Amino acid sequence: MFAVWAAKITEKVSVRIFHRQGVTWAGKIALKICPAILTELASQVKKEIFIVCGTNGKTTTNNMLCAAIEAEGYRVVCNHTGSNMLNGVAAAFALGAGIGGNLKADYACIEIDEASTRRVFPHFKPDHMVLTNLFRDQLDRYGEIDITMKILKDAMQSAPGMKVIVNGDDALSAYLAMDSGNDYVTYGISEQVTDDKDSHEIREGRFCKCCGAPLEYRFYHYSQLGDYACTKCEFQRPRIQFDASGIEIGSGIAFTVEGRRIRADYKGFYNVYNILAAYAAIRTGGLKAEHFNEMLARFNPENGRMESFRIRDVKVMLNLAKNPAGFNQNISAVMQDETPKDILIVINDNAQDGTDVSWLWDVDFDRFKEDKIRSVTVSGIRCYDMGLRMKYVDIPAASEPDVEKAIRQRLSDGCGNLYVLVNYTALFSTRNVLKRLEGEK
Ligand SMILES: [Zn+2]
C-alpha cells in the first residue's frame, strides 16, 4: 500500500513537469519500496493480461485494445503513455491501484518494449501477447533483429501458457510464433491492396528463418509484409484466422473481418493492421467486441500518431516516424492526401532516439518529389543530416534548427496544409509548440 501511495505522489508531483519521465520514476520508486509489487498487483487482475510487442504500432494497438475492452464494460489497467520498460509497466499497475493498495481491474493491456520483456516476464506471465511486426529500428538501441527475436523467443518460452496473436503477413513475426512452441492465432490481409511496384523500400527478412533460402512473395503490402513462401522448405505464410478483406484506404479506413464491416476515420494503411491486431486480440480473449466500431469512432490515436491541430487557418497534422518502415508508411499516408501541402521533418539524436541517424538513408524520401508538395523544411538537432538526405534525392529543403521558428514560418507563408513528421524525442517538444500555437489568438 505504501509503494502504491509513493508511486501516486511521485506521479502527481513530477508528471506535469517531466511527462513520461514522471511515470517512469513512479514505477521505479514503487519497485524500490516493494520489489514484489508488480507480481502482487498483476495477480489481482481478475480475468486476463494482454501485452503488446513489436517494432511499430505498439502504443496505438495497445491503447485501442484497452478502449475496446472498456467499451464492452470492463475495467482495464493500461500503460497509456507508452512507458513500456519495467518501471513504466510497474507504474501502470501501481497508479491503477486504489488507495487501499489493491487493483480493481478485470483486464490489463500493457505494451512492453521487446528488449524489456526479459525484465518484466519474471514478475508475471501474460495470458496473451500481441506481436505486431518486427522491423529494423534504431540500430544502436536494439542491435540486429536476430537479437530481438532471440529475446522474444526466450520470453515466449518462459510463459508456455501464453497465446501469441501474431501478424501472419510478417514472415519474421510468424516464424517466431511458430518457433516458440506457444499456441498462436494469426491476423493478416490476404488480398492485394496496393500496387507496390514503385517502392524501393529496404525489406527485412527476405530470407527464410528456417533454412536461409530466399522467400518468394506473391505480393507485398508494405515493407516486408505480404504473402510469402520459402523457395526451398515448407515455411510459408500461415493460414490467417482474422483475415481482413474488402480493404478501403483513403480519407478513412474500412475492412471486413469475421463478416463485420469495421470503419475508422484515420489515415494510413498501417492503421488497418493496428485495428486488426486489437480486434484479433479482443476476440481471442473471448469478448464479443459488439461495441468495436463505436469505440473506433471515439478513439483518438494519441501522442502524435496522426494528431491534427488547427492553428489560425492552417491544418496541421503531426505524426511520429522513428524508423524506416514507420517513415515510409507516414510518407504513404501523406501522399493519400491529394491536396497541396507543406512538409516539416524534425530529426533529433538524443539517447532515446538512437544517436545513429543512418537509418534516414533507408527511407524513400524521393516520393516527396511531386507537385503537390509545396515545400520541405528540415528541423531538429540533426536537421543538417536530414537536409543532406534531401539533397541526394534532389529535393530542395529549407533548414531551420529551431522547431518553433520553422513551424511559425510555414504557418505564415505555407499553403495552409502542413504535415509535421518527427522522430521520438522531437515528438513531445513539437507537440507542445503546436498545442501552444493552437491556443494563441
Ligand atoms: Zn525455408
Short mmCIF file of C-alpha atoms and ligand atoms in Angstrom, two decimals:
data_model
loop_
_atom_site.label_atom_id
_atom_site.label_comp_id
_atom_site.label_asym_id
_atom_site.label_seq_id
_atom_site.Cartn_x
_atom_site.Cartn_y
_atom_site.Cartn_z
CA MET A 1 0.00 0.00 0.00
CA PHE A 2 2.84 2.33 0.88
CA ALA A 3 4.51 1.60 -2.50
CA VAL A 4 1.24 2.46 -4.29
CA TRP A 5 0.96 5.74 -2.38
CA ALA A 6 4.59 6.63 -3.10
CA ALA A 7 4.04 5.95 -6.80
CA LYS A 8 0.90 8.11 -6.86
CA ILE A 9 2.59 11.01 -5.10
CA THR A 10 5.66 10.81 -7.35
CA GLU A 11 3.47 10.80 -10.42
CA LYS A 12 1.36 13.73 -9.20
CA VAL A 13 4.40 15.83 -8.41
CA SER A 14 6.59 15.04 -11.38
CA VAL A 15 4.44 14.13 -14.36
CA ARG A 16 3.31 17.64 -15.14
CA ILE A 17 6.86 18.82 -15.41
CA PHE A 18 8.65 15.77 -16.73
CA HIS A 19 5.88 13.97 -18.67
CA ARG A 20 6.77 10.35 -19.28
CA GLN A 21 9.83 10.59 -17.10
CA GLY A 22 7.50 11.15 -14.13
CA VAL A 23 5.63 7.91 -14.84
CA THR A 24 8.93 6.03 -15.01
CA TRP A 25 10.02 7.44 -11.64
CA ALA A 26 6.71 6.46 -10.06
CA GLY A 27 7.33 2.86 -11.14
CA LYS A 28 10.93 2.90 -10.03
CA ILE A 29 10.01 4.11 -6.54
CA ALA A 30 7.17 1.61 -6.22
CA LEU A 31 9.55 -1.26 -7.12
CA LYS A 32 12.20 0.04 -4.69
CA ILE A 33 9.76 0.10 -1.79
CA CYS A 34 8.11 -3.19 -2.71
CA PRO A 35 10.04 -5.35 -5.21
CA ALA A 36 7.10 -7.78 -5.41
CA ILE A 37 4.56 -5.06 -6.24
CA LEU A 38 4.30 -5.96 -9.92
CA THR A 39 3.80 -9.67 -9.21
CA GLU A 40 1.31 -8.85 -6.47
CA LEU A 41 -0.80 -6.39 -8.48
CA ALA A 42 -0.67 -8.41 -11.71
CA SER A 43 -2.07 -11.41 -9.80
CA GLN A 44 -5.06 -9.24 -8.83
CA VAL A 45 -6.18 -8.81 -12.45
CA LYS A 46 -9.48 -10.71 -12.43
CA LYS A 47 -9.58 -12.00 -15.99
CA GLU A 48 -6.70 -11.74 -18.41
CA ILE A 49 -3.46 -9.87 -19.10
CA PHE A 50 -2.68 -8.82 -22.67
CA ILE A 51 0.72 -7.50 -23.66
CA VAL A 52 1.63 -5.86 -26.97
CA CYS A 53 5.11 -6.20 -28.50
CA GLY A 54 6.58 -5.42 -31.92
CA THR A 55 8.55 -2.65 -33.57
CA ASN A 56 5.78 -0.39 -34.87
CA GLY A 57 2.21 0.25 -33.76
CA LYS A 58 2.56 -0.87 -30.12
CA THR A 59 1.09 2.18 -28.42
CA THR A 60 -1.81 2.63 -30.83
CA THR A 61 -2.68 -1.08 -30.81
CA ASN A 62 -2.44 -1.35 -27.02
CA ASN A 63 -4.49 1.77 -26.32
CA MET A 64 -7.06 0.69 -28.90
CA LEU A 65 -7.32 -2.78 -27.34
CA CYS A 66 -7.78 -1.17 -23.92
CA ALA A 67 -10.53 1.11 -25.28
CA ALA A 68 -12.19 -1.87 -27.00
CA ILE A 69 -12.31 -3.89 -23.77
CA GLU A 70 -13.56 -0.85 -21.80
CA ALA A 71 -16.28 -0.39 -24.43
CA GLU A 72 -17.51 -3.89 -23.53
CA GLY A 73 -17.96 -2.67 -19.95
CA TYR A 74 -14.82 -3.88 -18.18
CA ARG A 75 -12.17 -2.15 -16.08
CA VAL A 76 -8.72 -2.19 -17.63
CA VAL A 77 -5.29 -1.20 -16.38
CA CYS A 78 -3.08 0.12 -19.20
CA ASN A 79 0.21 1.98 -19.74
CA HIS A 80 -1.43 4.59 -21.97
CA THR A 81 1.55 6.90 -22.15
CA GLY A 82 3.69 4.24 -23.81
CA SER A 83 6.17 3.97 -20.90
CA ASN A 84 6.99 0.42 -21.85
CA MET A 85 10.07 -0.61 -19.89
CA LEU A 86 10.00 -2.32 -16.48
CA ASN A 87 9.48 0.90 -14.47
CA GLY A 88 6.73 2.09 -16.80
CA VAL A 89 4.92 -1.25 -16.54
CA ALA A 90 5.20 -1.20 -12.72
CA ALA A 91 3.87 2.37 -12.73
CA ALA A 92 0.82 1.39 -14.78
CA PHE A 93 -0.20 -1.20 -12.17
CA ALA A 94 0.72 0.94 -9.13
CA LEU A 95 -1.10 4.01 -10.46
CA GLY A 96 -4.06 1.83 -11.43
CA ALA A 97 -4.42 0.56 -7.85
CA GLY A 98 -6.77 2.16 -5.32
CA ILE A 99 -5.56 3.96 -2.20
CA GLY A 100 -6.04 0.69 -0.29
CA GLY A 101 -3.23 -0.69 -2.42
CA ASN A 102 -5.40 -3.12 -4.33
CA LEU A 103 -6.15 -3.29 -8.03
CA LYS A 104 -9.74 -3.41 -9.21
CA ALA A 105 -9.22 -4.38 -12.83
CA ASP A 106 -10.78 -7.08 -14.99
CA TYR A 107 -8.09 -6.91 -17.67
CA ALA A 108 -4.63 -5.45 -18.19
CA CYS A 109 -3.35 -4.13 -21.54
CA ILE A 110 0.38 -3.48 -21.36
CA GLU A 111 2.75 -2.60 -24.15
CA ILE A 112 6.27 -3.83 -23.49
CA ASP A 113 9.45 -2.83 -25.22
CA GLU A 114 10.81 -6.04 -26.81
CA ALA A 115 14.16 -5.85 -25.00
CA SER A 116 12.35 -5.25 -21.68
CA THR A 117 10.37 -8.50 -21.84
CA ARG A 118 13.25 -10.27 -20.07
CA ARG A 119 12.95 -7.86 -17.12
CA VAL A 120 9.13 -7.86 -17.00
CA PHE A 121 8.33 -11.56 -17.54
CA PRO A 122 9.94 -12.70 -14.25
CA HIS A 123 7.27 -10.58 -12.47
CA PHE A 124 4.19 -12.01 -14.19
CA LYS A 125 3.17 -14.25 -17.07
CA PRO A 126 0.72 -12.68 -19.52
CA ASP A 127 -2.19 -14.67 -20.96
CA HIS A 128 -1.83 -13.17 -24.44
CA MET A 129 0.92 -11.49 -26.42
CA VAL A 130 0.07 -9.43 -29.50
CA LEU A 131 3.08 -9.38 -31.84
CA THR A 132 2.60 -6.59 -34.40
CA ASN A 133 5.71 -6.77 -36.61
CA LEU A 134 9.49 -6.80 -36.49
CA PHE A 135 11.21 -4.07 -38.45
CA ARG A 136 14.67 -2.66 -38.18
CA ASP A 137 14.58 0.03 -35.51
CA GLN A 138 17.33 2.41 -34.48
CA LEU A 139 20.39 0.22 -34.92
CA ASP A 140 22.37 1.17 -31.85
CA ARG A 141 19.48 0.64 -29.49
CA TYR A 142 18.44 -2.88 -30.37
CA GLY A 143 21.26 -4.34 -32.40
CA GLU A 144 20.19 -6.78 -35.02
CA ILE A 145 16.66 -8.05 -35.43
CA ASP A 146 18.01 -11.52 -34.63
CA ILE A 147 18.85 -10.37 -31.09
CA THR A 148 15.34 -9.01 -30.61
CA MET A 149 13.89 -12.27 -31.93
CA LYS A 150 16.02 -14.30 -29.52
CA ILE A 151 14.87 -12.16 -26.56
CA LEU A 152 11.23 -12.52 -27.56
CA LYS A 153 11.57 -16.27 -28.08
CA ASP A 154 13.04 -16.64 -24.58
CA ALA A 155 10.16 -14.58 -23.17
CA MET A 156 7.57 -16.70 -25.01
CA GLN A 157 9.15 -19.93 -23.83
CA SER A 158 9.24 -18.66 -20.24
CA ALA A 159 5.45 -18.31 -20.48
CA PRO A 160 4.35 -21.51 -22.24
CA GLY A 161 0.68 -20.90 -21.40
CA MET A 162 0.70 -17.54 -23.18
CA LYS A 163 -1.11 -17.41 -26.53
CA VAL A 164 0.53 -15.31 -29.24
CA ILE A 165 -1.66 -13.18 -31.52
CA VAL A 166 0.62 -12.66 -34.46
CA ASN A 167 0.69 -10.70 -37.69
CA GLY A 168 0.84 -13.56 -40.20
CA ASP A 169 1.84 -11.20 -43.02
CA ASP A 170 5.21 -10.65 -41.35
CA ALA A 171 7.48 -13.63 -42.02
CA LEU A 172 9.71 -12.74 -39.05
CA SER A 173 6.89 -12.49 -36.50
CA ALA A 174 5.12 -15.58 -37.88
CA TYR A 175 8.33 -17.62 -37.77
CA LEU A 176 8.93 -16.52 -34.19
CA ALA A 177 5.43 -17.56 -33.09
CA MET A 178 5.80 -20.97 -34.78
CA ASP A 179 9.33 -21.47 -33.46
CA SER A 180 8.46 -20.63 -29.84
CA GLY A 181 6.15 -23.60 -29.37
CA ASN A 182 3.46 -21.34 -27.85
CA ASP A 183 -0.13 -21.52 -29.09
CA TYR A 184 -0.80 -18.81 -31.64
CA VAL A 185 -3.56 -17.23 -33.70
CA THR A 186 -2.94 -15.15 -36.81
CA TYR A 187 -4.27 -11.97 -38.34
CA GLY A 188 -3.47 -10.55 -41.76
CA ILE A 189 -4.65 -9.33 -45.14
CA SER A 190 -4.93 -11.95 -47.90
CA GLU A 191 -5.93 -9.64 -50.75
CA GLN A 192 -3.52 -7.36 -52.59
CA VAL A 193 -4.33 -3.77 -51.64
CA THR A 194 -1.63 -1.55 -53.10
CA ASP A 195 0.46 -1.73 -56.23
CA ASP A 196 3.84 -1.77 -54.59
CA LYS A 197 5.98 -1.80 -57.75
CA ASP A 198 7.39 1.71 -57.35
CA SER A 199 8.63 1.31 -53.83
CA HIS A 200 12.34 0.76 -53.25
CA GLU A 201 11.86 0.04 -49.60
CA ILE A 202 14.51 -1.91 -47.79
CA ARG A 203 12.83 -5.17 -46.83
CA GLU A 204 13.92 -7.13 -43.79
CA GLY A 205 13.73 -10.88 -43.60
CA ARG A 206 13.76 -11.66 -47.27
CA PHE A 207 15.38 -14.95 -46.38
CA CYS A 208 13.72 -17.90 -44.73
CA LYS A 209 14.48 -18.09 -40.99
CA CYS A 210 14.19 -21.90 -41.14
CA CYS A 211 16.61 -22.71 -43.94
CA GLY A 212 18.13 -19.45 -45.20
CA ALA A 213 16.77 -19.74 -48.76
CA PRO A 214 15.14 -16.65 -50.34
CA LEU A 215 11.45 -16.11 -49.68
CA GLU A 216 9.18 -15.65 -52.67
CA TYR A 217 6.38 -13.10 -52.38
CA ARG A 218 3.04 -13.27 -54.21
CA PHE A 219 2.65 -9.58 -53.25
CA TYR A 220 3.81 -7.05 -50.69
CA HIS A 221 1.58 -4.76 -48.62
CA TYR A 222 4.47 -2.63 -47.43
CA SER A 223 7.96 -3.20 -46.10
CA GLN A 224 8.32 -6.99 -45.76
CA LEU A 225 4.62 -7.54 -45.00
CA GLY A 226 2.83 -9.63 -47.61
CA ASP A 227 2.12 -13.15 -48.84
CA TYR A 228 5.32 -15.19 -48.78
CA ALA A 229 6.60 -18.74 -49.08
CA CYS A 230 10.08 -20.22 -48.88
CA THR A 231 11.56 -21.30 -52.20
CA LYS A 232 13.18 -24.35 -50.60
CA CYS A 233 11.50 -25.58 -47.40
CA GLU A 234 7.96 -25.84 -46.05
CA PHE A 235 7.92 -22.44 -44.36
CA GLN A 236 5.17 -20.17 -45.68
CA ARG A 237 2.65 -17.60 -44.58
CA PRO A 238 0.39 -19.40 -42.09
CA ARG A 239 -3.35 -19.76 -42.54
CA ILE A 240 -4.92 -16.47 -41.42
CA GLN A 241 -7.70 -16.70 -38.83
CA PHE A 242 -8.57 -13.00 -38.62
CA ASP A 243 -8.41 -12.11 -42.29
CA ALA A 244 -9.29 -8.54 -43.34
CA SER A 245 -10.94 -8.22 -46.76
CA GLY A 246 -12.62 -5.52 -48.83
CA ILE A 247 -9.95 -3.06 -47.67
CA GLU A 248 -10.59 0.63 -48.38
CA ILE A 249 -7.92 3.19 -47.61
CA GLY A 250 -8.33 6.85 -48.46
CA SER A 251 -9.82 9.58 -46.35
CA GLY A 252 -10.71 6.82 -43.87
CA ILE A 253 -10.25 3.09 -43.39
CA ALA A 254 -12.72 0.24 -43.81
CA PHE A 255 -12.44 -3.53 -43.96
CA THR A 256 -14.39 -6.68 -43.20
CA VAL A 257 -13.34 -9.29 -40.66
CA GLU A 258 -15.49 -12.18 -39.37
CA GLY A 259 -18.29 -10.81 -41.56
CA ARG A 260 -18.25 -7.43 -39.78
CA ARG A 261 -17.55 -4.16 -41.54
CA ILE A 262 -15.06 -2.16 -39.46
CA ARG A 263 -14.73 1.57 -40.11
CA ALA A 264 -12.41 4.25 -38.78
CA ASP A 265 -11.72 7.83 -39.57
CA TYR A 266 -7.92 7.59 -39.66
CA LYS A 267 -5.40 7.60 -42.45
CA GLY A 268 -2.60 5.20 -43.22
CA PHE A 269 -2.52 1.57 -44.29
CA TYR A 270 -0.61 0.66 -41.11
CA ASN A 271 -3.73 1.57 -39.13
CA VAL A 272 -5.54 -1.37 -40.78
CA TYR A 273 -3.00 -3.60 -39.03
CA ASN A 274 -3.33 -1.72 -35.71
CA ILE A 275 -7.12 -2.05 -35.76
CA LEU A 276 -6.99 -5.66 -36.94
CA ALA A 277 -4.49 -6.57 -34.20
CA ALA A 278 -6.70 -5.04 -31.50
CA TYR A 279 -9.75 -6.81 -32.94
CA ALA A 280 -7.98 -10.20 -33.16
CA ALA A 281 -6.80 -9.77 -29.56
CA ILE A 282 -10.18 -8.91 -28.06
CA ARG A 283 -11.85 -11.75 -29.95
CA THR A 284 -9.12 -14.23 -28.96
CA GLY A 285 -9.74 -13.14 -25.36
CA GLY A 286 -13.32 -14.39 -25.83
CA LEU A 287 -15.03 -10.98 -25.87
CA LYS A 288 -17.78 -10.25 -28.37
CA ALA A 289 -16.48 -6.84 -29.48
CA GLU A 290 -20.03 -5.62 -30.05
CA HIS A 291 -19.02 -2.01 -29.45
CA PHE A 292 -15.86 -2.08 -31.53
CA ASN A 293 -16.99 0.41 -34.20
CA GLU A 294 -18.36 2.80 -31.56
CA MET A 295 -15.00 2.64 -29.83
CA LEU A 296 -13.17 3.45 -33.08
CA ALA A 297 -15.41 6.46 -33.67
CA ARG A 298 -14.41 7.86 -30.28
CA PHE A 299 -10.80 6.72 -30.31
CA ASN A 300 -8.13 9.33 -30.89
CA PRO A 301 -4.78 7.87 -31.92
CA GLU A 302 -2.96 9.86 -29.25
CA ASN A 303 0.51 11.16 -28.76
CA GLY A 304 1.32 12.33 -32.23
CA ARG A 305 0.01 9.32 -34.09
CA MET A 306 -1.69 11.38 -36.79
CA GLU A 307 -2.84 14.05 -34.40
CA SER A 308 -4.44 17.06 -36.04
CA PHE A 309 -4.28 20.70 -34.99
CA ARG A 310 -5.89 23.83 -36.39
CA ILE A 311 -3.75 26.91 -35.98
CA ARG A 312 -5.37 30.05 -37.33
CA ASP A 313 -6.44 28.83 -40.79
CA VAL A 314 -3.77 26.18 -41.17
CA LYS A 315 -4.49 22.46 -40.87
CA VAL A 316 -1.54 20.78 -39.16
CA MET A 317 -1.02 17.00 -38.92
CA LEU A 318 1.62 15.70 -36.50
CA ASN A 319 2.96 12.18 -36.83
CA LEU A 320 5.71 10.12 -35.24
CA ALA A 321 8.17 8.32 -37.53
CA LYS A 322 11.10 6.72 -35.80
CA ASN A 323 12.41 4.07 -38.18
CA PRO A 324 12.47 3.34 -41.94
CA ALA A 325 9.30 1.23 -42.05
CA GLY A 326 7.39 3.78 -39.98
CA PHE A 327 8.66 6.67 -42.05
CA ASN A 328 7.77 5.02 -45.36
CA GLN A 329 4.25 4.38 -44.07
CA ASN A 330 4.00 8.01 -42.99
CA ILE A 331 5.02 9.15 -46.45
CA SER A 332 2.30 6.91 -47.95
CA ALA A 333 -0.26 8.42 -45.58
CA VAL A 334 0.82 11.97 -46.52
CA MET A 335 0.59 11.11 -50.22
CA GLN A 336 -3.00 9.84 -49.77
CA ASP A 337 -3.94 13.48 -49.22
CA GLU A 338 -4.02 14.80 -52.78
CA THR A 339 -4.31 18.49 -51.89
CA PRO A 340 -1.25 20.82 -51.84
CA LYS A 341 0.81 20.57 -48.68
CA ASP A 342 3.98 21.66 -46.90
CA ILE A 343 6.23 19.16 -45.14
CA LEU A 344 8.28 19.71 -41.99
CA ILE A 345 10.65 16.93 -40.86
CA VAL A 346 12.14 17.14 -37.35
CA ILE A 347 15.03 14.78 -36.51
CA ASN A 348 16.77 14.60 -33.12
CA ASP A 349 19.54 12.27 -32.00
CA ASN A 350 19.06 12.17 -28.23
CA ALA A 351 19.74 8.91 -26.39
CA GLN A 352 16.16 7.68 -26.76
CA ASP A 353 16.21 8.30 -30.50
CA GLY A 354 19.33 6.28 -31.05
CA THR A 355 22.29 8.55 -31.78
CA ASP A 356 22.92 6.96 -35.18
CA VAL A 357 20.72 8.62 -37.81
CA SER A 358 21.97 6.50 -40.73
CA TRP A 359 18.52 4.90 -40.97
CA LEU A 360 17.38 8.08 -42.73
CA TRP A 361 19.12 6.67 -45.81
CA ASP A 362 16.71 3.73 -45.87
CA VAL A 363 13.62 5.94 -46.21
CA ASP A 364 12.09 6.62 -49.67
CA PHE A 365 12.21 10.42 -49.45
CA ASP A 366 12.25 10.67 -53.26
CA ARG A 367 8.47 10.13 -53.10
CA PHE A 368 8.22 13.76 -51.92
CA LYS A 369 9.32 14.80 -55.42
CA GLU A 370 5.83 15.78 -56.52
CA ASP A 371 3.97 18.96 -57.48
CA LYS A 372 1.54 18.75 -54.57
CA ILE A 373 4.44 19.04 -52.11
CA ARG A 374 4.84 22.81 -51.99
CA SER A 375 7.82 22.92 -49.65
CA VAL A 376 10.03 20.73 -47.49
CA THR A 377 11.61 22.11 -44.31
CA VAL A 378 14.05 20.20 -42.09
CA SER A 379 14.49 20.93 -38.40
CA GLY A 380 15.71 19.47 -35.10
CA ILE A 381 19.19 18.68 -33.78
CA ARG A 382 20.14 16.71 -36.90
CA CYS A 383 18.42 18.97 -39.43
CA TYR A 384 21.60 19.24 -41.50
CA ASP A 385 21.85 15.43 -41.88
CA MET A 386 18.23 15.44 -42.94
CA GLY A 387 18.92 18.32 -45.33
CA LEU A 388 21.79 16.37 -46.89
CA ARG A 389 19.50 13.34 -47.30
CA MET A 390 17.01 15.52 -49.23
CA LYS A 391 19.82 16.93 -51.36
CA TYR A 392 20.68 13.39 -52.50
CA VAL A 393 17.17 12.88 -53.85
CA ASP A 394 17.32 16.32 -55.44
CA ILE A 395 14.55 17.90 -53.38
CA PRO A 396 15.20 21.46 -52.19
CA ALA A 397 14.74 21.74 -48.43
CA ALA A 398 14.98 24.74 -46.12
CA SER A 399 16.91 24.18 -42.86
CA GLU A 400 15.80 25.73 -39.57
CA PRO A 401 17.20 24.02 -36.44
CA ASP A 402 14.65 25.76 -34.17
CA VAL A 403 11.37 23.84 -34.40
CA GLU A 404 9.13 26.69 -33.27
CA LYS A 405 10.67 29.10 -35.79
CA ALA A 406 10.29 26.51 -38.55
CA ILE A 407 6.61 25.97 -37.70
CA ARG A 408 5.88 29.72 -37.46
CA GLN A 409 7.48 30.31 -40.87
CA ARG A 410 5.37 27.64 -42.60
CA LEU A 411 2.22 28.85 -40.82
CA SER A 412 2.69 32.31 -42.26
CA ASP A 413 3.98 31.53 -45.78
CA GLY A 414 2.73 27.97 -46.41
CA CYS A 415 -0.27 26.67 -48.36
CA GLY A 416 -2.48 26.08 -45.30
CA ASN A 417 -1.92 22.33 -45.03
CA LEU A 418 1.15 21.34 -43.03
CA TYR A 419 2.42 17.83 -42.25
CA VAL A 420 4.94 17.57 -39.41
CA LEU A 421 6.90 14.29 -39.28
CA VAL A 422 9.06 13.89 -36.18
CA ASN A 423 11.18 11.23 -34.53
CA TYR A 424 10.86 10.16 -30.93
CA THR A 425 12.22 12.90 -28.66
CA ALA A 426 11.11 15.57 -31.13
CA LEU A 427 7.51 14.45 -30.63
CA PHE A 428 6.90 15.93 -27.18
CA SER A 429 8.58 19.27 -27.80
CA THR A 430 6.91 19.69 -31.20
CA ARG A 431 3.53 18.71 -29.79
CA ASN A 432 3.91 21.29 -27.02
CA VAL A 433 4.73 24.00 -29.55
CA LEU A 434 1.69 23.09 -31.67
CA LYS A 435 -0.62 23.00 -28.62
CA ARG A 436 0.62 26.42 -27.55
CA LEU A 437 0.25 27.92 -31.03
CA GLU A 438 -3.25 26.47 -31.26
CA GLY A 439 -4.13 28.33 -28.06
CA GLU A 440 -2.76 31.67 -29.34
CA LYS A 441 -5.19 34.13 -30.81
ZN ZN B 1 12.98 -22.21 -45.90
#
